[in-house]
Each structure stands twice: as C-alpha cells, then as structure tokens.
PDB file of C-alpha atoms in Angstrom:
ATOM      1  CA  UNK A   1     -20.469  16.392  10.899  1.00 72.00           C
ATOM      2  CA  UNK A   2     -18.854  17.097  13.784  1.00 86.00           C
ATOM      3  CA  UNK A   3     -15.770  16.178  16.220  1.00 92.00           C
ATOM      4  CA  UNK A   4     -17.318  15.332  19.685  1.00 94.00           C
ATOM      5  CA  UNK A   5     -14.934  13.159  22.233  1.00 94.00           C
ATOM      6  CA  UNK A   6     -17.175  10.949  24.684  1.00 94.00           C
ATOM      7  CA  UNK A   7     -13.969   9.646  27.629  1.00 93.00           C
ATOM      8  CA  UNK A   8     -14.377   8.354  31.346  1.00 93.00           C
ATOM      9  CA  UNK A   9     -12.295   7.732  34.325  1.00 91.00           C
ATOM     10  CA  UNK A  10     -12.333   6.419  37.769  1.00 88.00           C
ATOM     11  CA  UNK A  11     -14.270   9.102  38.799  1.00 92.00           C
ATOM     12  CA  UNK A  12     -15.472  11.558  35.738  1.00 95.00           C
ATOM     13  CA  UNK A  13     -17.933  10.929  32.421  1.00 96.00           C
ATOM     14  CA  UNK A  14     -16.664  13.854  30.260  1.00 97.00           C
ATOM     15  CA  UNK A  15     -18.170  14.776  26.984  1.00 97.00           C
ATOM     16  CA  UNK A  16     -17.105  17.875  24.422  1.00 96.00           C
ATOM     17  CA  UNK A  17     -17.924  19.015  21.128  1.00 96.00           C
ATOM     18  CA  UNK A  18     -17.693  21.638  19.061  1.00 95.00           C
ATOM     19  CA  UNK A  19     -20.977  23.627  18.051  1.00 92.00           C
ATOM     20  CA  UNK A  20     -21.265  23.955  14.564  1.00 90.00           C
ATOM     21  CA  UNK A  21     -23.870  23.084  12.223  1.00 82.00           C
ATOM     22  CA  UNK A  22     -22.779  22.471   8.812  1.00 76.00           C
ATOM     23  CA  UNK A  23     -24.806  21.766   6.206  1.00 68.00           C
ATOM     24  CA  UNK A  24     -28.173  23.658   7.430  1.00 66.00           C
ATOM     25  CA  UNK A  25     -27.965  26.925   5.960  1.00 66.00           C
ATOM     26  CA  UNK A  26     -30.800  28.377   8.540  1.00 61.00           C
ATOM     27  CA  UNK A  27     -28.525  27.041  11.594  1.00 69.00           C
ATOM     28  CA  UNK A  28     -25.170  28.657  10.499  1.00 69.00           C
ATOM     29  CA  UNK A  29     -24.620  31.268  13.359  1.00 73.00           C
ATOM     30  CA  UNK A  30     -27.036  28.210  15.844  1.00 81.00           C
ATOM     31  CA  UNK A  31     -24.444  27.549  19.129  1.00 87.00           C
ATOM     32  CA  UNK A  32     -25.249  24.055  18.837  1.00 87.00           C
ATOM     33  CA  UNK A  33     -25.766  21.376  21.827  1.00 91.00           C
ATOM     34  CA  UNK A  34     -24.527  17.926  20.847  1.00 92.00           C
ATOM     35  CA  UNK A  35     -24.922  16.643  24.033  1.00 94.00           C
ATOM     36  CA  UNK A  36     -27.808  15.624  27.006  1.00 95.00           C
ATOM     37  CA  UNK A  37     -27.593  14.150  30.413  1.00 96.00           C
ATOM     38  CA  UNK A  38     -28.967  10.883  31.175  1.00 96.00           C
ATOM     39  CA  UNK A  39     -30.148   9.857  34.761  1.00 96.00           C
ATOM     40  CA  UNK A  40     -31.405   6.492  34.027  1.00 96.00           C
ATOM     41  CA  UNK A  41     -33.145   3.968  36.612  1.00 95.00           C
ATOM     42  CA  UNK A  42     -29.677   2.697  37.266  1.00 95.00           C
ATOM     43  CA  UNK A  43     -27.058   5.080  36.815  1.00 95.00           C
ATOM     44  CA  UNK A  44     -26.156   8.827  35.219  1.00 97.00           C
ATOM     45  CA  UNK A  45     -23.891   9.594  32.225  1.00 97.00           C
ATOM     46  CA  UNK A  46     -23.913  11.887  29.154  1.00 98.00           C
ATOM     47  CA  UNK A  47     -24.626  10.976  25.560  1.00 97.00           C
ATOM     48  CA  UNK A  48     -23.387  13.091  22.302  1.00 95.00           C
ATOM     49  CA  UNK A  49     -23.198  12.153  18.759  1.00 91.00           C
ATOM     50  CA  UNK A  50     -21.835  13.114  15.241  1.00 88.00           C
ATOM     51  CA  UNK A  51     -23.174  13.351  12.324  1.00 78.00           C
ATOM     52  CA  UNK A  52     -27.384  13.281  13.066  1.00 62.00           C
ATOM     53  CA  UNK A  53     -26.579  16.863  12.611  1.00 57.00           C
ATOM     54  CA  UNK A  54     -29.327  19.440  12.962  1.00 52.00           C
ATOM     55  CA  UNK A  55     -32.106  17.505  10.686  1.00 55.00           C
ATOM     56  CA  UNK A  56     -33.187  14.581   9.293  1.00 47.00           C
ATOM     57  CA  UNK A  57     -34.637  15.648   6.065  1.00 52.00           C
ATOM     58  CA  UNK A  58     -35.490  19.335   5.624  1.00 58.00           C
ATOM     59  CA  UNK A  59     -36.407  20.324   8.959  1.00 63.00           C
ATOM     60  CA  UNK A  60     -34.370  21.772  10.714  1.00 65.00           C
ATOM     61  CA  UNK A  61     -33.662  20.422  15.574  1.00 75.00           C
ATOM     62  CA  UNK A  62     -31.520  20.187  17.643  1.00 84.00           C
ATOM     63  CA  UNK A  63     -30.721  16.135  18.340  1.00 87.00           C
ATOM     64  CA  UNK A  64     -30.171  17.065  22.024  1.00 89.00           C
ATOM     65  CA  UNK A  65     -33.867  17.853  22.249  1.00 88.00           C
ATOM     66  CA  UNK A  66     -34.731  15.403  20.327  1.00 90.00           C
ATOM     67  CA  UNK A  67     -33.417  12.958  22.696  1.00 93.00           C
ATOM     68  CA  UNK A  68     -35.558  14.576  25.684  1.00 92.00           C
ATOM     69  CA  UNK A  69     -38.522  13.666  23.377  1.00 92.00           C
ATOM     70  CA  UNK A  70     -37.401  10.461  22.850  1.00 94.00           C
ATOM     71  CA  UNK A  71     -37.348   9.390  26.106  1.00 95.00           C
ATOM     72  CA  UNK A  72     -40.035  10.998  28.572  1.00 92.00           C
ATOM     73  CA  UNK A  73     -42.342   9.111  30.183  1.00 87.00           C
ATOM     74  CA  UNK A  74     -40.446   5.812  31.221  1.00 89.00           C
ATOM     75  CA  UNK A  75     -38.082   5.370  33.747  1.00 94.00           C
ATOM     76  CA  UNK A  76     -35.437   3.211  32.169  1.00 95.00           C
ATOM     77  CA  UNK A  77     -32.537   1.411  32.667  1.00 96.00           C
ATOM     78  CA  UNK A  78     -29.894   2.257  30.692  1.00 96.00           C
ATOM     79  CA  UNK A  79     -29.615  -0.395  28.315  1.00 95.00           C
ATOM     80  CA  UNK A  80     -33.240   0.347  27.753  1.00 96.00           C
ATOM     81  CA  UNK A  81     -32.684   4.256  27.188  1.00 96.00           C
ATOM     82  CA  UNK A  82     -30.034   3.201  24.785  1.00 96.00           C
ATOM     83  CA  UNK A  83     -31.994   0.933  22.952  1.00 95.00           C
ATOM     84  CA  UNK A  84     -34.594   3.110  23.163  1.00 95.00           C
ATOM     85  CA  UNK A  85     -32.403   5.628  21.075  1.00 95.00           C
ATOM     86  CA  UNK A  86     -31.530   3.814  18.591  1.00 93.00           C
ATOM     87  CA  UNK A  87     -35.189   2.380  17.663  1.00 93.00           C
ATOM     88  CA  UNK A  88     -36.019   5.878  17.725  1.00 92.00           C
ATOM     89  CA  UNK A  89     -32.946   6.807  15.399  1.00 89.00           C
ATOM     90  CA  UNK A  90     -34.184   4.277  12.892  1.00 87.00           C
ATOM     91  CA  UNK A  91     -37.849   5.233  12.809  1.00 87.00           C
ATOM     92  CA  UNK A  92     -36.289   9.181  12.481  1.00 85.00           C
ATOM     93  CA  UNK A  93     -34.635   8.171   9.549  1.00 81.00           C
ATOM     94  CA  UNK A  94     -31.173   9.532  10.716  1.00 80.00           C
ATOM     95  CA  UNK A  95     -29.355   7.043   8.621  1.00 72.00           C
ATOM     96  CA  UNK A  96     -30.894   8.928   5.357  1.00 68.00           C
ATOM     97  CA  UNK A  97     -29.316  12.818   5.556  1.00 58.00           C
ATOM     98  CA  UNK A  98     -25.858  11.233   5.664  1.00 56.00           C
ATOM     99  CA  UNK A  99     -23.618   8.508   6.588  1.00 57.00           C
ATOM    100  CA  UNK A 100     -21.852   8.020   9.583  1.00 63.00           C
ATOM    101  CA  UNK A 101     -24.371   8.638  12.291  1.00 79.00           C
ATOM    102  CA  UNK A 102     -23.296   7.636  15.464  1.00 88.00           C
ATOM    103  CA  UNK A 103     -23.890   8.502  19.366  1.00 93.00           C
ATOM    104  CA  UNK A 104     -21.461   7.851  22.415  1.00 94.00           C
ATOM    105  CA  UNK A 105     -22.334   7.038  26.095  1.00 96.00           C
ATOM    106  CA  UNK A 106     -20.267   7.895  29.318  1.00 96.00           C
ATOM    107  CA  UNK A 107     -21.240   7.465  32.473  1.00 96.00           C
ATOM    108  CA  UNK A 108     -21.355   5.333  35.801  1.00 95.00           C
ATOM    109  CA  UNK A 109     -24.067   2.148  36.746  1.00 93.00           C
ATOM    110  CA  UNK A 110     -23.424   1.397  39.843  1.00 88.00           C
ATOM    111  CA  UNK A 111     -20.654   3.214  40.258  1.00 88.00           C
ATOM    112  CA  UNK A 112     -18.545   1.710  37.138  1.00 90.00           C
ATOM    113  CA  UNK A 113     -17.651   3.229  34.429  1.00 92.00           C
ATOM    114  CA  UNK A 114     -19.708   2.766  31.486  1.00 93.00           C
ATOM    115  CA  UNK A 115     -19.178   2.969  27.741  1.00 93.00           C
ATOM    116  CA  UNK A 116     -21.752   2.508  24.777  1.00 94.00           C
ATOM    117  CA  UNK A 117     -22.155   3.349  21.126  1.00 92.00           C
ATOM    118  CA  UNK A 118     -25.029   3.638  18.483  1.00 91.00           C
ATOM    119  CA  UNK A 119     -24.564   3.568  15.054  1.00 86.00           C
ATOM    120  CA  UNK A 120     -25.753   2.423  12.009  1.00 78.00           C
ATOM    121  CA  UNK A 121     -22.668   1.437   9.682  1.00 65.00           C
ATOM    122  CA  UNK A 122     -19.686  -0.138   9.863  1.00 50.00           C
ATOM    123  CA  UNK A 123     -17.206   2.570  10.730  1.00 50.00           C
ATOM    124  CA  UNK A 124     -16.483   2.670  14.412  1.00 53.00           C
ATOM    125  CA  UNK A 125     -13.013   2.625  15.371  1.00 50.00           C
ATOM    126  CA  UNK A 126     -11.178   2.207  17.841  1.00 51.00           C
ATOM    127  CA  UNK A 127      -7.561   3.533  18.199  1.00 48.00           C
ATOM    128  CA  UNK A 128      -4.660   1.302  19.858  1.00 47.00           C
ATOM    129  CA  UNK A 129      -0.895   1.310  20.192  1.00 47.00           C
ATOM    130  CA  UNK A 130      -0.682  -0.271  17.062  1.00 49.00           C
ATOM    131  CA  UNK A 131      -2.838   1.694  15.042  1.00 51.00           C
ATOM    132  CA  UNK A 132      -6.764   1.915  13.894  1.00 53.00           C
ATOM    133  CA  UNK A 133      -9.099  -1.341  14.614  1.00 51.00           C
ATOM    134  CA  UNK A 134     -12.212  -1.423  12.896  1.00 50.00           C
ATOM    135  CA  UNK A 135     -15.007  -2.793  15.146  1.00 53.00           C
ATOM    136  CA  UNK A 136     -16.845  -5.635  13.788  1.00 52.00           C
ATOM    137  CA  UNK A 137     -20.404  -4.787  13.772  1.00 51.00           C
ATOM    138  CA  UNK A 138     -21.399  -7.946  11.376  1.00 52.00           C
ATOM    139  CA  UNK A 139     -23.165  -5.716   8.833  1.00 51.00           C
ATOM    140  CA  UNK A 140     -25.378  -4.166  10.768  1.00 54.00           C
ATOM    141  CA  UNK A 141     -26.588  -1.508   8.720  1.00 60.00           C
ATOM    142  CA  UNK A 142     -29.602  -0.330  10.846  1.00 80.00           C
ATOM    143  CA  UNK A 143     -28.762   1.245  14.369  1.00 86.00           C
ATOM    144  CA  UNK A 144     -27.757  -0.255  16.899  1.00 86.00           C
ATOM    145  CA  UNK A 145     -26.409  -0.943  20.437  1.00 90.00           C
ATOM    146  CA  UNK A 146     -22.616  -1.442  21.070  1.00 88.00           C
ATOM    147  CA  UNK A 147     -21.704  -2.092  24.599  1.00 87.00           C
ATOM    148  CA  UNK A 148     -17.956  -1.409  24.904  1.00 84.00           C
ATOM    149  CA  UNK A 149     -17.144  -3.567  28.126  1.00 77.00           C
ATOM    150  CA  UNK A 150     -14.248  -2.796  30.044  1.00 78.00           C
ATOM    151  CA  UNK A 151     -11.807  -4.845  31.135  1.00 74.00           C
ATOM    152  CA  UNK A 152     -11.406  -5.322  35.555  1.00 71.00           C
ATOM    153  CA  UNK A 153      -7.922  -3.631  34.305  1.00 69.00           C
ATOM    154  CA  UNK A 154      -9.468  -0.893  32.057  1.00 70.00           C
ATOM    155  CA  UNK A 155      -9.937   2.128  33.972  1.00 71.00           C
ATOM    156  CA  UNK A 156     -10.528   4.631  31.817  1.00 81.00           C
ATOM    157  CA  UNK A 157     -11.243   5.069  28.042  1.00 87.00           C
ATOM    158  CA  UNK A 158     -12.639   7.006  25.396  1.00 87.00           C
ATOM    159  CA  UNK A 159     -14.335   7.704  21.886  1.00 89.00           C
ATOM    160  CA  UNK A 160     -14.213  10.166  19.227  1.00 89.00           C
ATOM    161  CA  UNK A 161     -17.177  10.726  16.679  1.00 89.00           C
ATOM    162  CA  UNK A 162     -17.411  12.896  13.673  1.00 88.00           C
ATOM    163  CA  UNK A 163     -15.240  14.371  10.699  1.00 87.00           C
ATOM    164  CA  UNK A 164     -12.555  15.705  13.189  1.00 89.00           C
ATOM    165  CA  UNK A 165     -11.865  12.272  14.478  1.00 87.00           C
ATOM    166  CA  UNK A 166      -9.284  11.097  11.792  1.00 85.00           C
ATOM    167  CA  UNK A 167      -7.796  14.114  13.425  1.00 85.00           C
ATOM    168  CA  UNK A 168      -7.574  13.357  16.958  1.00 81.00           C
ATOM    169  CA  UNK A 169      -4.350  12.812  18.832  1.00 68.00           C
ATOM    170  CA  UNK A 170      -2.605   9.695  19.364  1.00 63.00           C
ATOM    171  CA  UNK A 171      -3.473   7.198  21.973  1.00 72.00           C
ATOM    172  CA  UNK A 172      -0.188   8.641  24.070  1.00 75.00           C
ATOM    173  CA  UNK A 173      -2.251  11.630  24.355  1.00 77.00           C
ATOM    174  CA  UNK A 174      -5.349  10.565  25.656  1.00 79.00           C
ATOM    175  CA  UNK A 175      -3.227   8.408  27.978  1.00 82.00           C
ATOM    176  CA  UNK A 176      -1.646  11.786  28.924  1.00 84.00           C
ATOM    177  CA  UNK A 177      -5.384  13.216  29.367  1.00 86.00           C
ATOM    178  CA  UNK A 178      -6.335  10.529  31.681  1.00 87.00           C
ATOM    179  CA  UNK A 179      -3.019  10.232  33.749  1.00 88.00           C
ATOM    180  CA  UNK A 180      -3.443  14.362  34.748  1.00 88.00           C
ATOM    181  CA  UNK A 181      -7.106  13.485  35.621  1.00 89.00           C
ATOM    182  CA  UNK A 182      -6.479  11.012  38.146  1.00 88.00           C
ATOM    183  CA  UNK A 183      -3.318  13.139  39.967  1.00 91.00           C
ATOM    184  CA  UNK A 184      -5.739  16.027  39.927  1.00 92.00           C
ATOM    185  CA  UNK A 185      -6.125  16.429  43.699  1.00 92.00           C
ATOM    186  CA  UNK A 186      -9.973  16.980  43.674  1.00 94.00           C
ATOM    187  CA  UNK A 187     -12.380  15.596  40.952  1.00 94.00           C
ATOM    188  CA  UNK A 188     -13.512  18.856  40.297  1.00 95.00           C
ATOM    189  CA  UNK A 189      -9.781  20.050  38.836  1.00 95.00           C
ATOM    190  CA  UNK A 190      -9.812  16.576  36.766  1.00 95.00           C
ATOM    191  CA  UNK A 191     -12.830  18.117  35.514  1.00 95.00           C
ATOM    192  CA  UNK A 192     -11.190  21.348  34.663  1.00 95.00           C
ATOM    193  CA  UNK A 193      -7.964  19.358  32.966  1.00 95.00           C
ATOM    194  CA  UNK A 194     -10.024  17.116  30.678  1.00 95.00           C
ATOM    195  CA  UNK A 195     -12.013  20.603  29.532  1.00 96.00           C
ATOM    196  CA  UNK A 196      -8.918  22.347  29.125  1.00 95.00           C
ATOM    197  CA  UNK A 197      -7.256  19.309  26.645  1.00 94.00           C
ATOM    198  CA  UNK A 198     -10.567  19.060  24.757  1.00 95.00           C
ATOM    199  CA  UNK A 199     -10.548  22.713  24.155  1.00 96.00           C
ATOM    200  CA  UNK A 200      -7.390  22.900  22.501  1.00 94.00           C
ATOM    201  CA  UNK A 201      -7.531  19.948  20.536  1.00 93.00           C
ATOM    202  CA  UNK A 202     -11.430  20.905  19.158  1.00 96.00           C
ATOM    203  CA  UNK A 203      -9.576  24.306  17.807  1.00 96.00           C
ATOM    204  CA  UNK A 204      -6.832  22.799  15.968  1.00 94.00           C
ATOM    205  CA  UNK A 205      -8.835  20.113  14.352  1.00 95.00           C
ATOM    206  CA  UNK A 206     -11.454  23.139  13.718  1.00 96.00           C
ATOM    207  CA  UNK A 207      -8.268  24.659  11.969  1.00 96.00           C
ATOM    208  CA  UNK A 208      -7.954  21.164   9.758  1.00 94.00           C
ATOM    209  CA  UNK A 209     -11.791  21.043   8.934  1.00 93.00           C
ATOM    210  CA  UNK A 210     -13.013  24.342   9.264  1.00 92.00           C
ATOM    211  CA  UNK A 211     -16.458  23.235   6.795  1.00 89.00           C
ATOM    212  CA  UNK A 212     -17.496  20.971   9.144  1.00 88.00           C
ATOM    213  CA  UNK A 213     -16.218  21.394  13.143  1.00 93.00           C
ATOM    214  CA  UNK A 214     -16.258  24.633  14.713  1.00 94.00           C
ATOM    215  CA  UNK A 215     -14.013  26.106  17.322  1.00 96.00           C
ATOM    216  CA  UNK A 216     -16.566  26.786  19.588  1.00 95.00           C
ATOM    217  CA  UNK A 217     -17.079  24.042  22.702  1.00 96.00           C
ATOM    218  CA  UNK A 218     -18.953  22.847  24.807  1.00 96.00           C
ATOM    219  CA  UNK A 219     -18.024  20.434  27.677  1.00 97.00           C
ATOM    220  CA  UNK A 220     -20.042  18.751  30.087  1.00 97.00           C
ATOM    221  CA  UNK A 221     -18.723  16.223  32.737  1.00 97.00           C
ATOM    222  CA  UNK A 222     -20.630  14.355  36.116  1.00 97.00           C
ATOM    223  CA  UNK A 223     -18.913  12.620  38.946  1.00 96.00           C
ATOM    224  CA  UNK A 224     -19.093   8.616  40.171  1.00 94.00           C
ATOM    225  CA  UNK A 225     -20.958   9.450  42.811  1.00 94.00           C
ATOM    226  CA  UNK A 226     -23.415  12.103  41.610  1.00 93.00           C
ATOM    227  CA  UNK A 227     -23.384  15.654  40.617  1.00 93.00           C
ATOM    228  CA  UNK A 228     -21.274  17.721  37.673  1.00 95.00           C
ATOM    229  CA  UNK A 229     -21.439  20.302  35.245  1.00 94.00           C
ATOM    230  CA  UNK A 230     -20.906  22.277  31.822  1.00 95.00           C
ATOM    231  CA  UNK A 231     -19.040  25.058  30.471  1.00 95.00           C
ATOM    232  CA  UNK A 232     -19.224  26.701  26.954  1.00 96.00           C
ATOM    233  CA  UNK A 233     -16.069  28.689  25.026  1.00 97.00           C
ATOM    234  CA  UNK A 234     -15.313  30.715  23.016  1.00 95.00           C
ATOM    235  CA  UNK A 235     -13.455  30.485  19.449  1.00 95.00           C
ATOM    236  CA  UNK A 236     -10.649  31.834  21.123  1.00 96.00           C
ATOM    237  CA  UNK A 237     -10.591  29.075  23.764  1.00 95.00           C
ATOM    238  CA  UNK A 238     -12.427  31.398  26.663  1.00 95.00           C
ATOM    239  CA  UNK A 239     -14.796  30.195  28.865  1.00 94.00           C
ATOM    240  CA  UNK A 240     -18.054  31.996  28.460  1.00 92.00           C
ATOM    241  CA  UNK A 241     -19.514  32.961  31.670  1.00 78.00           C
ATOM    242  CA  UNK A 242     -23.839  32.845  30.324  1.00 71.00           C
ATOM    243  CA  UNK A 243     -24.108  28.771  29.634  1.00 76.00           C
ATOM    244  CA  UNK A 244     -27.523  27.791  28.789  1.00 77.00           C
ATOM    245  CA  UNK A 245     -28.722  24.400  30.443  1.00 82.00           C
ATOM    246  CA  UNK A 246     -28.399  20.982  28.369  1.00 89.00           C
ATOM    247  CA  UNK A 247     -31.258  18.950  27.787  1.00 90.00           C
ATOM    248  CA  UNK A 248     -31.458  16.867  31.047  1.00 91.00           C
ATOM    249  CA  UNK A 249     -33.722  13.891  31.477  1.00 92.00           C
ATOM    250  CA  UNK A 250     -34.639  12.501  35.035  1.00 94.00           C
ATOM    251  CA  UNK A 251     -35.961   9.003  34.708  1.00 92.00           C
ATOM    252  CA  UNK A 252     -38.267   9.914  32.082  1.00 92.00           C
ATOM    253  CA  UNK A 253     -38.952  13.059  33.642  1.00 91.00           C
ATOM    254  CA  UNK A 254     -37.776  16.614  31.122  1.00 89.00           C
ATOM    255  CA  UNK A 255     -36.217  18.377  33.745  1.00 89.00           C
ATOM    256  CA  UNK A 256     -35.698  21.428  31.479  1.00 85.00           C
ATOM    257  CA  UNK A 257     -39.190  22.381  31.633  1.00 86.00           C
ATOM    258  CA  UNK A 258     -39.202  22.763  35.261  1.00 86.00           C
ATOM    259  CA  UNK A 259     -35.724  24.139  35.638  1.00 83.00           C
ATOM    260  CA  UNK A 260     -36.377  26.878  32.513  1.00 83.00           C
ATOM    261  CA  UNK A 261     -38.962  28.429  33.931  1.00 81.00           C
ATOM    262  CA  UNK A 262     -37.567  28.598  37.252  1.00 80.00           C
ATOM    263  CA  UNK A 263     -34.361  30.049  35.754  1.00 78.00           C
ATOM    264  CA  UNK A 264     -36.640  32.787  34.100  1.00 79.00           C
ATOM    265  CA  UNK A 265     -38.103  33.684  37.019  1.00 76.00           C
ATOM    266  CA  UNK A 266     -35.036  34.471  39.178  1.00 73.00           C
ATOM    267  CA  UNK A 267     -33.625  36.148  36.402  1.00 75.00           C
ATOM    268  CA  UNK A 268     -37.168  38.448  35.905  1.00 77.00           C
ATOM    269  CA  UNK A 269     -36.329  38.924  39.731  1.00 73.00           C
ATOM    270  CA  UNK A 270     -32.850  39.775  39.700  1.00 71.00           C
ATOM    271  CA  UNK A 271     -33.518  42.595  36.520  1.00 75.00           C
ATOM    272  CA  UNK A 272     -36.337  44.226  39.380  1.00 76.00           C
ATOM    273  CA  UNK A 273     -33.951  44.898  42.025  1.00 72.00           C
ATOM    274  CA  UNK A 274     -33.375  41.496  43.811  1.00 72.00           C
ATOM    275  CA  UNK A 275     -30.058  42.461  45.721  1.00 71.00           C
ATOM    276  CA  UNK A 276     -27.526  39.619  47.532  1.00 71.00           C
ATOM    277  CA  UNK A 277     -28.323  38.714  51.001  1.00 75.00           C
ATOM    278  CA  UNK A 278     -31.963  38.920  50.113  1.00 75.00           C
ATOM    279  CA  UNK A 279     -34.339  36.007  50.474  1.00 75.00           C
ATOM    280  CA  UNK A 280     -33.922  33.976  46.854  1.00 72.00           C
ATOM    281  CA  UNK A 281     -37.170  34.975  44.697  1.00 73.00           C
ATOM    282  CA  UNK A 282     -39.462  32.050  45.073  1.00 78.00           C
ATOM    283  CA  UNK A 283     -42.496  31.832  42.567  1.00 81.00           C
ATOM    284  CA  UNK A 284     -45.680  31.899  43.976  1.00 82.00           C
ATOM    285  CA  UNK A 285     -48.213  28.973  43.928  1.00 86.00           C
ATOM    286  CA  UNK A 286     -50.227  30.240  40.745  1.00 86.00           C
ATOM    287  CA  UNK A 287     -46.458  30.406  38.802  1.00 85.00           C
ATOM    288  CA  UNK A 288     -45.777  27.209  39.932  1.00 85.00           C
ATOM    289  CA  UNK A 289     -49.228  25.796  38.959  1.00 87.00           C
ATOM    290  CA  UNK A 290     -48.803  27.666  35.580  1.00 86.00           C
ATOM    291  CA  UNK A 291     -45.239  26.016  35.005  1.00 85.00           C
ATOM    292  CA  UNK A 292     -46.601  22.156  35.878  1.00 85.00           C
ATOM    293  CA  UNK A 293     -49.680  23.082  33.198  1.00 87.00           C
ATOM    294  CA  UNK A 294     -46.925  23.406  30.657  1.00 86.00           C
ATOM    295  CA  UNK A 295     -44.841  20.894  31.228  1.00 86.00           C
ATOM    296  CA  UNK A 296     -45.159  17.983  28.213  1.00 86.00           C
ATOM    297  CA  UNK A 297     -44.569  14.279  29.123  1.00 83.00           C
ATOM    298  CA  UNK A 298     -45.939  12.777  26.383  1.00 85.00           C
ATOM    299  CA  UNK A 299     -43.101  10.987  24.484  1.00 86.00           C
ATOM    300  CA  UNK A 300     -42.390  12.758  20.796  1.00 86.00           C
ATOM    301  CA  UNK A 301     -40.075   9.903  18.791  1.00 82.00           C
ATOM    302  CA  UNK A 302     -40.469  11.684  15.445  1.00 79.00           C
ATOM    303  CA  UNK A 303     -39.714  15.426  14.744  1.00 76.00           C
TER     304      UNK A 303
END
C-alpha cells in the first residue's frame, strides 16, 4: 500500500507520495515513483495511485512505467488516457495482488481544474465536514472511470489513496493547505507550501504505518498554464538535491527516452571537464541518430 495525496487549486495539480514498496521483498531498499505526468491532447496533469504496488503477480515494475507503456502511441484526450488506464489495469490483473487498487488524476483541461479516479471496488471516500462519505460506485467491481466534477464554486480539492489515508488530517487542514496556496504571492511558493504540508504529514502517518508507507517523498506539481516540477526527500524531511526524472508522456510520445539519454550525455560531459560559461555539450548527429534508434513506441499494456 501506500499513502499518496492527489489535490488541485486555481492554479497548481500537486501530487506526493511516499516511496516504499511493501510487500516485494526484492524492492525493499527500491526509491519508488508512484507518480507520471500526463500531457494529453487536451490538457496536462499528474496521475499516482495506491495499492498496484510494485507487481501484479510475481514480477516485480514500477506502475509509473508501466503507465508510459500503457499509453504510447496515441495522442489522447484525457478521458481517453484515463479510460485507457483502467482497461489496461483490468487486462494487468491489478485487482488480483490485493484489494484496494486505485489511481488519482490532477490536472488542468482547458485551463480548469480537473479531478478523476480509477478503481476497482467500492471503497473511495470522500471526506466532508461531517465526516466520511462513501462514493457510490454501483458495484462496480472491475476498474473504472470516476470523474469527480467540480462545482462553478469548487475551487480546489483533493484525494488521498492508500493505507495512510484513514490517517490523513481533517478536512480543516487541507482547507488550511489550500488557503496558504492561493496567498502564496507567486505559484511557484504555492508549490513549495503544498510540498512542505505533504512532507510532514507523509512522516507522521509513516510513523502510524511504518509496514506499509515510508517516510521518504516525492512531490511533483505543474501550473494552469503550463510548466512545473518535482522534488524528492529525505526520511528526515530534506530535500534531496539528485531527483531522477518521472515517467513523462507527451501525447503518446515517452519523453523519457529522449530526455535520458540527453541527461547522460551532459552529465558524461560535465565528468570530462565541461566548465560554466562554456557552450552546453550538444550530442552530435550520430548520438542523436543512435538515441531515436532506441527509442520504443510500440504500446506494452501487459508487463
């Protein structure tokens, strides 16, 4: 399991989780990525999930990368990527390892916020003044789609997945979350507020289920109008300052396997003597022809 909060604003998609693996004995000391970014045909966002864990079955992945196989190839909209994911889920068999598999979506179409949910049983919930709400899902017991509209008076909201949940804060507190977000004078220090709350509250609940959510974190967040990023800690709570990329799909297209080997060769560059003020090293024309030989677009729905 996991505790993984999926929350958006006016202005900023925001995802955390923590980074443990329980449960896969091979992935114990495995930093783990519960998260990807989405650009779809009509919008960007983030999607992370609970309980899919690190396998379905005996072999051990990553679900982050999983994702980026799911979904090469087409350039869809986002009710289509989401669908997409949960077809995908089924034929995966996520539903099997354990219960309680579900993914959140954040983001922006259009430039409103956007909130969605996949899951295949009949434990979402959703936490008001007054206390837990089940959401109906009619008995669905295979995954699917939730679209969590928001209300013209609804500006921001959020969702926690995983064993930590039953832990999380009261609603006053993400209230509290989202009020020092939108006084943040730039959207980058809302960022840096809603990573700094998530922190703290993935390390106490990690302190309440230490078995199954670890006090590492990652967060990742991207803005209305375009552009973001993602920072890692520590157990301690301390940022780490090497963060390796999340799984990032472009309208069907795996950025990663562009961006990697880019990222290699700067840093090959840098370890030769590449000082600053220097020309950036730019790979030649065989490196780049070797890089779009390896790149693989075929779509991989099944690990």
């Amino acid at each position: 399991m996991t505790f993984a909060l999926a929350m958006v604003t006016a202005r900023v998609a925001f995802v955390g989780a923590d980074r443990l693996y329980s449960g896969v004995d091979s992935m114990k000391s495995f930093a783990a990525t519960k998260m990807a970014r989405l650009e779809t045909a009509d919008g960007h966002g983030f999607i992370t999930y609970a309980g899919a864990g690190a396998r379905s079955g005996s072999k051990p992945f990553e679900v982050s990368e999983w994702i980026e196989g799911v979904l090469r190839v087409a350039n869809r909209t986002l009710d289509q990527t989401l669908r997409e994911i949960a077809a995908a889920a089924e034929e995966q068999g996520f539903d099997k390892h354990a219960p309680g598999h579900t993914f959140g979506y954040v983001g922006f179409i259009d430039g409103k916020a956007r909130v969605a949910a996949i899951t295949s049983l009949d434990q979402m919930q959703m936490r008001l003044e007054t206390g837990a709400s089940t959401i109906d899902t009619k008995g669905q017991t295979k995954f699917r789609v939730m679209d969590l509209k928001l209300g013209p008076r609804v500006y921001s909201f959020g969702i926690a997945l995983g064993s930590g949940a039953p832990h999380f804060l009261p609603v006053t507190i993400m209230q509290t979350m989202t009020r020092q977000a939108a006084r943040a004078r730039t959207k980058e220090r809302a960022a840096d507020r809603l990573c700094a709350w998530f922190v703290r509250m993935n390390r106490e609940i990690s302190a309440k289920e230490p078995a199954t959510v670890g006090p590492q974190a990652l967060c990742a967040w991207a803005y209305r109008e375009g552009g973001g990023a993602h920072s890692a800690y520590d157990a301690d709570g301390r940022r780490i300052n090497n963060t390796s990329m999340l799984p990032l799909i472009s309208k069907g297209f795996p950025m990663n396997q562009v961006l990697g080997p880019l990222w290699e060769h700067v840093q090959r560059q840098m370890a030769t003597g590449w000082k600053t003020g220097e020309a950036p090293p730019v790979p030649s024309q065989e490196e780049l022809n070797a890089i779009a030989r390896s790149i693989d677009d075929r779509p991989q729905r099944k690990f």
